[in-house]
mmCIF file of C-alpha atoms in Angstrom:
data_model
loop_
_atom_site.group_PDB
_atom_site.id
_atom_site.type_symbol
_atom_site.label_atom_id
_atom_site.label_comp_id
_atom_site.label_asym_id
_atom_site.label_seq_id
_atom_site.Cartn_x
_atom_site.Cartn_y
_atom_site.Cartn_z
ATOM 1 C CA UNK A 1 -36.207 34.770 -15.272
ATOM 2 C CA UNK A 2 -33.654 37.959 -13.969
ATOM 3 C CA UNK A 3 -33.648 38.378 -10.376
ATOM 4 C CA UNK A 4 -33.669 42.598 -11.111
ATOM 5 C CA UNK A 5 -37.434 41.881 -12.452
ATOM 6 C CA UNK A 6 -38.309 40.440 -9.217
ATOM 7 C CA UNK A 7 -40.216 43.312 -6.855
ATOM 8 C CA UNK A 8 -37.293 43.129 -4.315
ATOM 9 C CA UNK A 9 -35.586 45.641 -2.331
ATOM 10 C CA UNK A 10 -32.191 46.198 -3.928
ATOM 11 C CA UNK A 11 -30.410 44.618 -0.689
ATOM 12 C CA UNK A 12 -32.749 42.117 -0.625
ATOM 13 C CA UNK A 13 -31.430 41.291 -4.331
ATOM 14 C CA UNK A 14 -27.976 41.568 -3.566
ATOM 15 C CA UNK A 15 -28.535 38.529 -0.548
ATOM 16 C CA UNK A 16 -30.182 36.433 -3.117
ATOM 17 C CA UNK A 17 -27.107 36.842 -5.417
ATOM 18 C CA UNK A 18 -24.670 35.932 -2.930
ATOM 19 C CA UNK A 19 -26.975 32.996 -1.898
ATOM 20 C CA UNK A 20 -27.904 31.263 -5.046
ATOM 21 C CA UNK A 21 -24.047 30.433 -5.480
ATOM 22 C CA UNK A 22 -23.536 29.187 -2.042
ATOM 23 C CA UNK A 23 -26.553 27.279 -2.716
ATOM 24 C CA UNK A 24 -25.179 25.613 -5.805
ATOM 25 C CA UNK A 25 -21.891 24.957 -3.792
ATOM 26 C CA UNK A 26 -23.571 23.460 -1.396
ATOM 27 C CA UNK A 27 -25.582 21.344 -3.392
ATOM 28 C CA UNK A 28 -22.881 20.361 -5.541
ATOM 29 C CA UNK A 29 -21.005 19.293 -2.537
ATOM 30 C CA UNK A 30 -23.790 17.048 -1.376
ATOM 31 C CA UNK A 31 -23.880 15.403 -4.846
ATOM 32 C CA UNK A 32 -20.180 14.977 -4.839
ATOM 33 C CA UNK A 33 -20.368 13.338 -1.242
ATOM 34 C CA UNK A 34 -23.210 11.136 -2.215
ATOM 35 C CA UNK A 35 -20.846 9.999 -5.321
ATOM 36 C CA UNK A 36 -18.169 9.173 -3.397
ATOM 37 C CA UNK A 37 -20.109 7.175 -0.545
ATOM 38 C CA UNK A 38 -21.923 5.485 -3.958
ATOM 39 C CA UNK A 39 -18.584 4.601 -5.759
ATOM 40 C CA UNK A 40 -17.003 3.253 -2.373
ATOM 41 C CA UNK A 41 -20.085 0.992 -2.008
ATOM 42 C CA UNK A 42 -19.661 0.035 -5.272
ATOM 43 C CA UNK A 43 -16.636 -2.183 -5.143
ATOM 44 C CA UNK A 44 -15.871 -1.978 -1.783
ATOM 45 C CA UNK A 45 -17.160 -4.609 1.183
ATOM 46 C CA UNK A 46 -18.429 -1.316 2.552
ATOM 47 C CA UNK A 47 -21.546 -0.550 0.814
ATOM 48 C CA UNK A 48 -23.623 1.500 3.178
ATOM 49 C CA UNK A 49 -21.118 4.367 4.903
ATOM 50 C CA UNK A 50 -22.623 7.662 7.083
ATOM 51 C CA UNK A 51 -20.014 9.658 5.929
ATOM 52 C CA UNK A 52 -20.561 12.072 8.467
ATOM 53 C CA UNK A 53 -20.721 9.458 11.545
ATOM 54 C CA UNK A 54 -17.484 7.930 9.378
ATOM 55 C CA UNK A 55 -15.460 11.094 10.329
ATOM 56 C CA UNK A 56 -16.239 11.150 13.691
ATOM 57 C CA UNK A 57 -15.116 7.292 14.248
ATOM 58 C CA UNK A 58 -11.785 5.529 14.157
ATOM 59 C CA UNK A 59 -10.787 3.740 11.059
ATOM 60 C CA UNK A 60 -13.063 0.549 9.999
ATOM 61 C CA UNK A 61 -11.730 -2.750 9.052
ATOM 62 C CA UNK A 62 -12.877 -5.084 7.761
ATOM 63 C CA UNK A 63 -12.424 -9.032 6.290
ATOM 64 C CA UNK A 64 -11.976 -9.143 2.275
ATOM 65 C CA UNK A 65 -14.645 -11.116 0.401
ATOM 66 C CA UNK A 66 -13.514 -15.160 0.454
ATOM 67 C CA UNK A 67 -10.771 -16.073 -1.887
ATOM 68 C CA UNK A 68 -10.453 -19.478 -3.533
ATOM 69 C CA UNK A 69 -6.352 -19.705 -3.409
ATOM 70 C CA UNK A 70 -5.293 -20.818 0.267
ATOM 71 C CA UNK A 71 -2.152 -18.792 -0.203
ATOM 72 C CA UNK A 72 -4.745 -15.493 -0.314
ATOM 73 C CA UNK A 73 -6.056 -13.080 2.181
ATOM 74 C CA UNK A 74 -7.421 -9.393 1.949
ATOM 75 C CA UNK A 75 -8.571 -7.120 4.323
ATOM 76 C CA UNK A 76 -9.973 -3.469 3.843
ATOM 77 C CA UNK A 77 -10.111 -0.297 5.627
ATOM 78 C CA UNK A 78 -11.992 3.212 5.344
ATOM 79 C CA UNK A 79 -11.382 6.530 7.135
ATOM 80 C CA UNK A 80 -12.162 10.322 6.792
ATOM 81 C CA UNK A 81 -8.750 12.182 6.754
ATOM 82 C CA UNK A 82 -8.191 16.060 7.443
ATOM 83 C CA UNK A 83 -7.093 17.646 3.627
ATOM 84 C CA UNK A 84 -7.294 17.219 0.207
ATOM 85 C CA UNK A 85 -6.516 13.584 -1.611
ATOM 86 C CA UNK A 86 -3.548 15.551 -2.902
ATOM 87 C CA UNK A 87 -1.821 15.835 0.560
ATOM 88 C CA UNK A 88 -2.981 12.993 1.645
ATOM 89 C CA UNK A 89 -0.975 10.926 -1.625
ATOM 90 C CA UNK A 90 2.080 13.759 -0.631
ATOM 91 C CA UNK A 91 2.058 12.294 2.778
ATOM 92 C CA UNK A 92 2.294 8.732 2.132
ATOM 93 C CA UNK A 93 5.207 9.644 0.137
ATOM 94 C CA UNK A 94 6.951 11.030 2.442
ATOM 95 C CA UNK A 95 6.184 8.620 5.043
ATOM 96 C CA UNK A 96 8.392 6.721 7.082
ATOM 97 C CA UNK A 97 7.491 3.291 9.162
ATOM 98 C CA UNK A 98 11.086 3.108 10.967
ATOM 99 C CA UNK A 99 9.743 5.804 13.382
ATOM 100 C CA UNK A 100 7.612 3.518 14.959
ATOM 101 C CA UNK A 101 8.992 0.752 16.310
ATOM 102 C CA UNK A 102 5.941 -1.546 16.432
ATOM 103 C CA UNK A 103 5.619 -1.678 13.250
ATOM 104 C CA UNK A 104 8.312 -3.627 12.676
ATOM 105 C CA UNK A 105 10.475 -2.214 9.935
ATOM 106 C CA UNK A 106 13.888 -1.990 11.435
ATOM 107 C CA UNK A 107 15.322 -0.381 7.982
ATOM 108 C CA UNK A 108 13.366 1.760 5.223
ATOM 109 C CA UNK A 109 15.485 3.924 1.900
ATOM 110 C CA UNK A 110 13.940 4.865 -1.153
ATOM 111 C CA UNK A 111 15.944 3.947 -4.092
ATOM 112 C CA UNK A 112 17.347 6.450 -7.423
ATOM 113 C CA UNK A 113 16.304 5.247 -10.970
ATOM 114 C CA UNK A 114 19.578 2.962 -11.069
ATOM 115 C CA UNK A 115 20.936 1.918 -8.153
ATOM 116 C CA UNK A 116 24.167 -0.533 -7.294
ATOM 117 C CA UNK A 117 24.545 -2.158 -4.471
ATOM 118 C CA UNK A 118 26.212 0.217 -2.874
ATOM 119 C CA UNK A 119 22.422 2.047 -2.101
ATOM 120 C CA UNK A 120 21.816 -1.080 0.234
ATOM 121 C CA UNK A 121 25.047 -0.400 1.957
ATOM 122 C CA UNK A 122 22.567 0.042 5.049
ATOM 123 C CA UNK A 123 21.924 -3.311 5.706
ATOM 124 C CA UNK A 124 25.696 -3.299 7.577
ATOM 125 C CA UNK A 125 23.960 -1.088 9.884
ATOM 126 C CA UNK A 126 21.104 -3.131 10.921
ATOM 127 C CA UNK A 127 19.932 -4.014 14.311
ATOM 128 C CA UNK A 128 21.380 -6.953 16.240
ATOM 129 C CA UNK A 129 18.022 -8.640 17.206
ATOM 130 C CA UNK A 130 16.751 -12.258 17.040
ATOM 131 C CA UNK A 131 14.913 -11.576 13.751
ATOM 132 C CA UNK A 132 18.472 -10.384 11.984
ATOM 133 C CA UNK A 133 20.076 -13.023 12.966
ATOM 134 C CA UNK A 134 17.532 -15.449 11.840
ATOM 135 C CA UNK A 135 18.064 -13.869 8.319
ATOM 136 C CA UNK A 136 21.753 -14.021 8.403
ATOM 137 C CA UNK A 137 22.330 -17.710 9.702
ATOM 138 C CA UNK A 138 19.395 -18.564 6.832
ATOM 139 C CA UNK A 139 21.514 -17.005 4.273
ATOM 140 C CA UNK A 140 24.634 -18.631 5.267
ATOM 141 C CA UNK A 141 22.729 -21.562 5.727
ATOM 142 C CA UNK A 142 20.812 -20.824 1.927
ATOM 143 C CA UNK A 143 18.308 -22.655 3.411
ATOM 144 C CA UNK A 144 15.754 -23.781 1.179
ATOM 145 C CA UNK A 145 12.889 -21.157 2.674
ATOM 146 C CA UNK A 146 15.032 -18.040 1.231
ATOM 147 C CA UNK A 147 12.660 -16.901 -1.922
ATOM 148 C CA UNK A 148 15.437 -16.659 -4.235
ATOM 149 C CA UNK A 149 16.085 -18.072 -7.630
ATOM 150 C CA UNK A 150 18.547 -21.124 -8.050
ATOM 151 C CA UNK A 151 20.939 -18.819 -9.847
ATOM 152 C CA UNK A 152 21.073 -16.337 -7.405
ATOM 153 C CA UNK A 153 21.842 -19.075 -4.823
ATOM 154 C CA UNK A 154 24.442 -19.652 -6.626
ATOM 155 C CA UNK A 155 26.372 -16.270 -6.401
ATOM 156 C CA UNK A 156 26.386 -16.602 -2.664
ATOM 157 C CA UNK A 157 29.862 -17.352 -1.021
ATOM 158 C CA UNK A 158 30.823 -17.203 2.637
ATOM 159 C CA UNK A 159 34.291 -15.812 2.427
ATOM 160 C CA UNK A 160 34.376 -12.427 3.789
ATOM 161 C CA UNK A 161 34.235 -11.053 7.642
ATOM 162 C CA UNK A 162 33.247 -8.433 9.490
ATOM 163 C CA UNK A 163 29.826 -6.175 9.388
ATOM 164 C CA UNK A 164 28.072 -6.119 12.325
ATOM 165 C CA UNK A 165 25.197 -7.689 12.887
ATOM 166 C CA UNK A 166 25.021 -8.761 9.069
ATOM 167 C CA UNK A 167 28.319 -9.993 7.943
ATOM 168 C CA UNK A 168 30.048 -8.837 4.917
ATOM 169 C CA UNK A 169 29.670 -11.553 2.749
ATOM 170 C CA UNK A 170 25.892 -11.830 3.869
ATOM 171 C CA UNK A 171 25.218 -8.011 3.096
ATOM 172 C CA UNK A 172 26.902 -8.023 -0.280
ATOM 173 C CA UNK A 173 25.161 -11.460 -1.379
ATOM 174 C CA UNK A 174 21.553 -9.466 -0.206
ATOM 175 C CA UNK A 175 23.292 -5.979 -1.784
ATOM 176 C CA UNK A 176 23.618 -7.709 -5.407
ATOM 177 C CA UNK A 177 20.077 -9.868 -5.314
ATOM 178 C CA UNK A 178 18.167 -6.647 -4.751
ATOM 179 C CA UNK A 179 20.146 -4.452 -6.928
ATOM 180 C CA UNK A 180 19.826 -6.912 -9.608
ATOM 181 C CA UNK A 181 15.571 -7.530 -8.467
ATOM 182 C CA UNK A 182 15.249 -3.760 -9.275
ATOM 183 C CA UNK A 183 17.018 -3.487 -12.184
ATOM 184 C CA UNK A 184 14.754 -6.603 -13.612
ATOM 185 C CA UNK A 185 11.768 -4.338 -12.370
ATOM 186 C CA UNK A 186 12.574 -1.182 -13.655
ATOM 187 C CA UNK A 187 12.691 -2.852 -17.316
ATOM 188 C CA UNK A 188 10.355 -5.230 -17.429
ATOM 189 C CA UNK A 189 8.215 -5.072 -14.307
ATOM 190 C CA UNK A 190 7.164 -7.882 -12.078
ATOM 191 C CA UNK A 191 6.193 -10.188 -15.180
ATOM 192 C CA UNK A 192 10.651 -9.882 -15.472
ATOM 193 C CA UNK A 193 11.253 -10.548 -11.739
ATOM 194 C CA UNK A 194 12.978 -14.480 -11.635
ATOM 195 C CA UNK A 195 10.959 -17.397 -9.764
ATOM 196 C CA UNK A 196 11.576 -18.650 -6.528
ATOM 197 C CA UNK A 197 12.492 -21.454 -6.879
ATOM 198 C CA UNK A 198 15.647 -22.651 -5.030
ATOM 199 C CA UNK A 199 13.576 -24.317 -2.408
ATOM 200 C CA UNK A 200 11.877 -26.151 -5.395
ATOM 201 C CA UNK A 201 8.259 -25.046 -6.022
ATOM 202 C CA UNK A 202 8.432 -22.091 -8.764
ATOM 203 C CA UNK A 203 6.659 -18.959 -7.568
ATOM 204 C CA UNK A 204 6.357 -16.171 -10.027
ATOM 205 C CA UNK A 205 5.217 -13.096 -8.383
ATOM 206 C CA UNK A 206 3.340 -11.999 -11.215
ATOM 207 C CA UNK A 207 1.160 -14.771 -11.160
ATOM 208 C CA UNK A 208 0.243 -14.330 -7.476
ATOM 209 C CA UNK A 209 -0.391 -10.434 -7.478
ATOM 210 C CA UNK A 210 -2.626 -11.103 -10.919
ATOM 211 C CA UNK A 211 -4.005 -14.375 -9.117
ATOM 212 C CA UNK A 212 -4.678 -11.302 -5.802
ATOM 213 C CA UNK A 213 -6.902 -9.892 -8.175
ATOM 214 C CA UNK A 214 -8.747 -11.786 -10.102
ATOM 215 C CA UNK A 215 -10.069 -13.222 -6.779
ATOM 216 C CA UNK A 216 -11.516 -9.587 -6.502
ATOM 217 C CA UNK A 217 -13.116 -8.846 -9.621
ATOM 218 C CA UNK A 218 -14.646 -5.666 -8.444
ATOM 219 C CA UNK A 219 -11.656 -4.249 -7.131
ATOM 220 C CA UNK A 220 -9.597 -5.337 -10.287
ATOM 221 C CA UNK A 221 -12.320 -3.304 -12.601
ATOM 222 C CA UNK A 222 -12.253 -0.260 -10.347
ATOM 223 C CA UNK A 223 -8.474 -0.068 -10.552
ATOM 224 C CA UNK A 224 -7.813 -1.311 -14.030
ATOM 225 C CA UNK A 225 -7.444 1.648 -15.824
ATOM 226 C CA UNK A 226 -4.622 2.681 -13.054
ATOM 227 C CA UNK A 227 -2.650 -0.561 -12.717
ATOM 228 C CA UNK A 228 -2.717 -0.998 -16.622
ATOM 229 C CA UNK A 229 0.104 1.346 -16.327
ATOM 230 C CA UNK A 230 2.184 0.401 -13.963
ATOM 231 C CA UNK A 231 4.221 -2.633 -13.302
ATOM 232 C CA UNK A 232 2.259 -4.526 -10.892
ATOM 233 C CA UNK A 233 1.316 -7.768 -12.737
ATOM 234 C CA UNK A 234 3.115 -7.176 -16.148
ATOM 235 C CA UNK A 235 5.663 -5.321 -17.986
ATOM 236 C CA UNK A 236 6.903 -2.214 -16.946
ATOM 237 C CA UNK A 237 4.187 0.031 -17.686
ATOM 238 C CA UNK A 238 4.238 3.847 -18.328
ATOM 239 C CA UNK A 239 3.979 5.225 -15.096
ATOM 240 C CA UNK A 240 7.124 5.863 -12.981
ATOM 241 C CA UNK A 241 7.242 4.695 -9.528
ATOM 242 C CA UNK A 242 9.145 5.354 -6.532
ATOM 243 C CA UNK A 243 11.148 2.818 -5.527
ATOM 244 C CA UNK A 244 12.311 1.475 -2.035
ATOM 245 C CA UNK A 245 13.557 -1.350 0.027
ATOM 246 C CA UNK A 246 13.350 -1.939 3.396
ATOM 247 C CA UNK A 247 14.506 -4.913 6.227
ATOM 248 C CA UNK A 248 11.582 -5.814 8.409
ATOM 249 C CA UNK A 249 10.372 -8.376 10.725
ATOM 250 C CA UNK A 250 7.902 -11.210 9.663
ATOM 251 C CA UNK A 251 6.819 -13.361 12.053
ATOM 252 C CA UNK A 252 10.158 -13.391 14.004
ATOM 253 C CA UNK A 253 12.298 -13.820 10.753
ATOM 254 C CA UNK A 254 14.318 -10.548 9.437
ATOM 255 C CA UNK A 255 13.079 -9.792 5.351
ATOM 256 C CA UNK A 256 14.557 -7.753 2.797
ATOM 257 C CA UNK A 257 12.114 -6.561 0.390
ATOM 258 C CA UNK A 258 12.000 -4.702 -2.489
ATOM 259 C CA UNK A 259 9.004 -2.031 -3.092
ATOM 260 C CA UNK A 260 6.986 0.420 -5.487
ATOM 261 C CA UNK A 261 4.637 3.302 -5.312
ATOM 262 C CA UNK A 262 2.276 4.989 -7.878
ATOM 263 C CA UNK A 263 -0.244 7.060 -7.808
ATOM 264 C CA UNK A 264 -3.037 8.998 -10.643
ATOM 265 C CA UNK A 265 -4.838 11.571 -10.226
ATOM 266 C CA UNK A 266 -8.257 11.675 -11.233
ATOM 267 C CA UNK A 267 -11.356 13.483 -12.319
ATOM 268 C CA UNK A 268 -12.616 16.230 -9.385
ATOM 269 C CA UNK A 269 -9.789 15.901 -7.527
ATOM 270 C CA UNK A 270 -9.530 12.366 -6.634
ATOM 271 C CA UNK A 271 -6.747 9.790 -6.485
ATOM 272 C CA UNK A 272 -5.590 6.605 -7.164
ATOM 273 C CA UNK A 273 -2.558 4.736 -5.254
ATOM 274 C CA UNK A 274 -0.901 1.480 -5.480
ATOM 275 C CA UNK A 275 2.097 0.584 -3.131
ATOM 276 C CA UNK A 276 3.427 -2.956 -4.104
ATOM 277 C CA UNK A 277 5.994 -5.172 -1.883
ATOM 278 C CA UNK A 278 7.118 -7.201 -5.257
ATOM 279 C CA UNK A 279 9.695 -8.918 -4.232
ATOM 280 C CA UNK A 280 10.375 -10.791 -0.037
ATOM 281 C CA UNK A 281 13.244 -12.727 0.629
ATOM 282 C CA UNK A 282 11.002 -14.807 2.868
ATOM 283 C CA UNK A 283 7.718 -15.007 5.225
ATOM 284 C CA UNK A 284 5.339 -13.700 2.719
ATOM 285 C CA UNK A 285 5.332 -13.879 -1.422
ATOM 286 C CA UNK A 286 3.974 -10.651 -2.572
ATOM 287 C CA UNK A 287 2.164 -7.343 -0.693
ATOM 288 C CA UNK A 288 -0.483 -5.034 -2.564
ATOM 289 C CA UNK A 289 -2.081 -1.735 -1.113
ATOM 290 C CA UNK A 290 -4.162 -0.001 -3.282
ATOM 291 C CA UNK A 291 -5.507 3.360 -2.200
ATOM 292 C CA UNK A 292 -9.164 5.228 -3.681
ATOM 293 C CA UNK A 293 -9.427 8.612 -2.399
ATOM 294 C CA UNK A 294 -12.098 11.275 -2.798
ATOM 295 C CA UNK A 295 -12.187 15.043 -1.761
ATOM 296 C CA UNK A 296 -15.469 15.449 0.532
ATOM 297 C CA UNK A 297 -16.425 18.599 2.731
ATOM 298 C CA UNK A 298 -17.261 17.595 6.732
ATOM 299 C CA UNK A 299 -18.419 20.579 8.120
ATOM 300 C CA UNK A 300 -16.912 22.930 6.509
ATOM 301 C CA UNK A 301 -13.781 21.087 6.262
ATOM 302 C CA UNK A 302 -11.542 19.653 3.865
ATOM 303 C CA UNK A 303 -11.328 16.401 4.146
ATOM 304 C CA UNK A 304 -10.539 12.898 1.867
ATOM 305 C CA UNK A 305 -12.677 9.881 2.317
ATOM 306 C CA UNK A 306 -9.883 7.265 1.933
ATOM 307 C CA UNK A 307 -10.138 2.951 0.972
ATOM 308 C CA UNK A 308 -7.607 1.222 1.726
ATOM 309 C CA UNK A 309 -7.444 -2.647 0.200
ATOM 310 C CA UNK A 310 -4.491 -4.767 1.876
ATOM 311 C CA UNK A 311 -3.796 -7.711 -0.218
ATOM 312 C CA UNK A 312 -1.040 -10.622 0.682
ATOM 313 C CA UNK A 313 0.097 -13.888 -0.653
ATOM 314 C CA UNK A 314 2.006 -16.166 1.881
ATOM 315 C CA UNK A 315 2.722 -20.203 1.703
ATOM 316 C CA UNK A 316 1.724 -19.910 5.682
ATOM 317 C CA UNK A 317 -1.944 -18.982 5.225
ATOM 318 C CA UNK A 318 -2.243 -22.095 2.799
ATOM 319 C CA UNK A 319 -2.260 -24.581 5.962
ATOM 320 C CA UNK A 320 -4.669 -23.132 8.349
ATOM 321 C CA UNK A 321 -8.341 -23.313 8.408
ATOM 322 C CA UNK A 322 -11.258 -22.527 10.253
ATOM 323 C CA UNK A 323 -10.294 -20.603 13.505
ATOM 324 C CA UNK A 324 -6.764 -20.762 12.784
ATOM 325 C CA UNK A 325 -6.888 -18.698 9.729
ATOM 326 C CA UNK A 326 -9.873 -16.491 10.939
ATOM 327 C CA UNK A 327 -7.291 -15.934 13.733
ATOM 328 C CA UNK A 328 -4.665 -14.789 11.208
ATOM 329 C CA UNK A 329 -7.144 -12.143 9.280
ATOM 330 C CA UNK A 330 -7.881 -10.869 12.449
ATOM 331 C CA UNK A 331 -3.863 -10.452 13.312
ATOM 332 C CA UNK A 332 -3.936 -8.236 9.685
ATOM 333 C CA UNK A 333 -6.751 -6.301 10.045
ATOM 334 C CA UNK A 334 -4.892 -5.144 13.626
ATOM 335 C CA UNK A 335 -1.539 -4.371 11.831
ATOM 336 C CA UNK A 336 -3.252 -2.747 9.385
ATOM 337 C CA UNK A 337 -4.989 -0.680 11.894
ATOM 338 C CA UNK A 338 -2.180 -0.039 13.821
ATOM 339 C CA UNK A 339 0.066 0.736 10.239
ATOM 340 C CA UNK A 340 -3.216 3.894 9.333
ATOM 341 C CA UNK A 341 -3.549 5.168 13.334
ATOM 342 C CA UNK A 342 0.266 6.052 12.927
ATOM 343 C CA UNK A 343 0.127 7.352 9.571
ATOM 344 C CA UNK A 344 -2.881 9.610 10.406
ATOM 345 C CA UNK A 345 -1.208 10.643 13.585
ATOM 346 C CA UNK A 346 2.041 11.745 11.926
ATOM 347 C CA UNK A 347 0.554 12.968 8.540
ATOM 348 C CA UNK A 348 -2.257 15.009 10.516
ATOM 349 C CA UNK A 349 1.172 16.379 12.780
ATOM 350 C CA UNK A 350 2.368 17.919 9.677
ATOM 351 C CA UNK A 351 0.327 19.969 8.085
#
């Protein structure tokens, strides 16, 4: 049925034209909020989210479903962010953690498509702090907790001074291993990466960041179709990432590590995100993030409805139990927490 046959008068008609599309909008945007809330619930812990009470609140945590390797531990996260999924993926891009001191990350550089070791030249310029110094005397010491292969043990040599706080011979010993992690990476992702195992037990990282997610079927199904391209778990994949290393502090021990970030668009304006630590010199094995977001409306706003699943392998959760390691999910779920407050804070700053 036309409208014009209606007995109307003609402004009457024009109102109902302008309304029935604002109608549909709105309508449409309630559908697309209720299939957001009903694909976070789906392989998410959180299955029931007021996604209007959501956007008011802080971020929720909270503890990953129970994993059957001791070496595991997950924790996830929702929020309601200001913009579109597309500026929210820009910003954690562009995002640096060395602006915030309690996070811990005393150095942060992305990386060019084939770097030399000259591009970790910045480790001569790190901090002179207990944690540092920990790293350097356990790499002079190549003490058998340093997650590096027995061949790359090899290559290390003490002759050399000067540097700082991270002597010459240590920086250019850290310098090659990473330059030659990448490389390894960039060619054959982490299924190329070699095993730790100069401290004797073989760790391939491969096998812990599949191992991650197989212990979370749901998670691995929903992200599949994403991380089938990449290099997180296999070969190198078709996507490119952006690569990175940084020298942080793990439980009062300085790390180098080597990371990677992806990200997919998707269909209505949604995204996919993976951000992978795949190689640690120490205090932790492997690192996955991986990011769902969703473009919703809160009054009259555009906003993103953002997961956020946290994923770590570590030979120090293996030992504890009971309260000890419900103490240590608790420890993540407040770095994590701490990790998105800043991020929101200076992401929300910039637009």
């Amino acid at each position: 049925m036309k409208f014009e046959t209606l007995e109307l008068p003609r402004r009457l008609r024009a109102n109902v034209r302008v309304a029935l599309p604002l109608a549909l909008l709105l309508a449409a945007s309630a559908i697309a909020y209720a299939d957001a809330v009903s694909e976070l619930g789906s392989f998410s812990i959180f299955d029931k989210v007021d996604l209007a009470q959501l956007a008011k609140s802080d971020v929720k945590t909270a503890h990953g479903p129970p994993m059957g390797n001791p070496r595991f531990l997950s924790v996830q996260s929702c929020y309601v962010a200001s913009g579109s999924p597309a500026q929210q993926i820009e910003a954690l891009r562009r995002w640096d953690p060395t602006r915030h001191r309690e996070l811990k990350v005393f150095l942060h550089s992305d990386l060019p498509a084939n770097p030399t070791a000259a591009n970790f030249s910045k480790l001569q310029n790190a901090p002179d702090n207990g944690p540092v110094r920990s790293f350097v005397s356990a790499t002079q010491k190549l003490s058998p907790e340093l997650q590096i292969s027995k061949d790359e043990a090899k290559k290390f040599s003490p002759a050399g001074a000067g540097g700082g706080a991270v002597p010459a011979a240590v920086a250019k010993f850290w310098s090659d291993v990473l330059a030659a992690r990448k490389h390894s990476f960039s060619s054959g992702g982490t299924s190329a990466q070699p095993p730790y195992d100069h401290g004797g037990q073989a760790i391939r990282v491969s096998e812990e960041l599949n191992g991650l997610l197989r212990q979370q079927e749901k998670i691995r199904r929903q992200f599949s179709g994403f991380l089938g391209n990449t290099g997180i778990g296999r070969g190198a994949g078709s996507f490119s990432p952006e690569l990175y290393w940084e020298l942080l502090d793990v439980d009062d021990q300085g790390v180098v590590s080597l990371g990677a970030y992806y990200n997919r668009g998707g269909a209505g304006g949604s995204y996919q995100a993976a951000d992978v630590l795949y190689y640690a010199s120490g205090g932790y094995y492997v690192s996955l993030t991986l990011y769902q977001m969703w473009p919703v409306n809160v009054e009259g706003k555009t906003s993103t409805l953002v997961w956020r699943g946290d994923m770590i392998s570590a030979a120090s959760l293996a030992s504890l139990h009971g309260v000890e390691r419900l103490g240590s999910e608790s420890v993540m779920m407040k770095e994590i927490l701490k990790a998105v407050t800043l991020f929101r804070r200076d992401s929300s700053g910039a637009r």
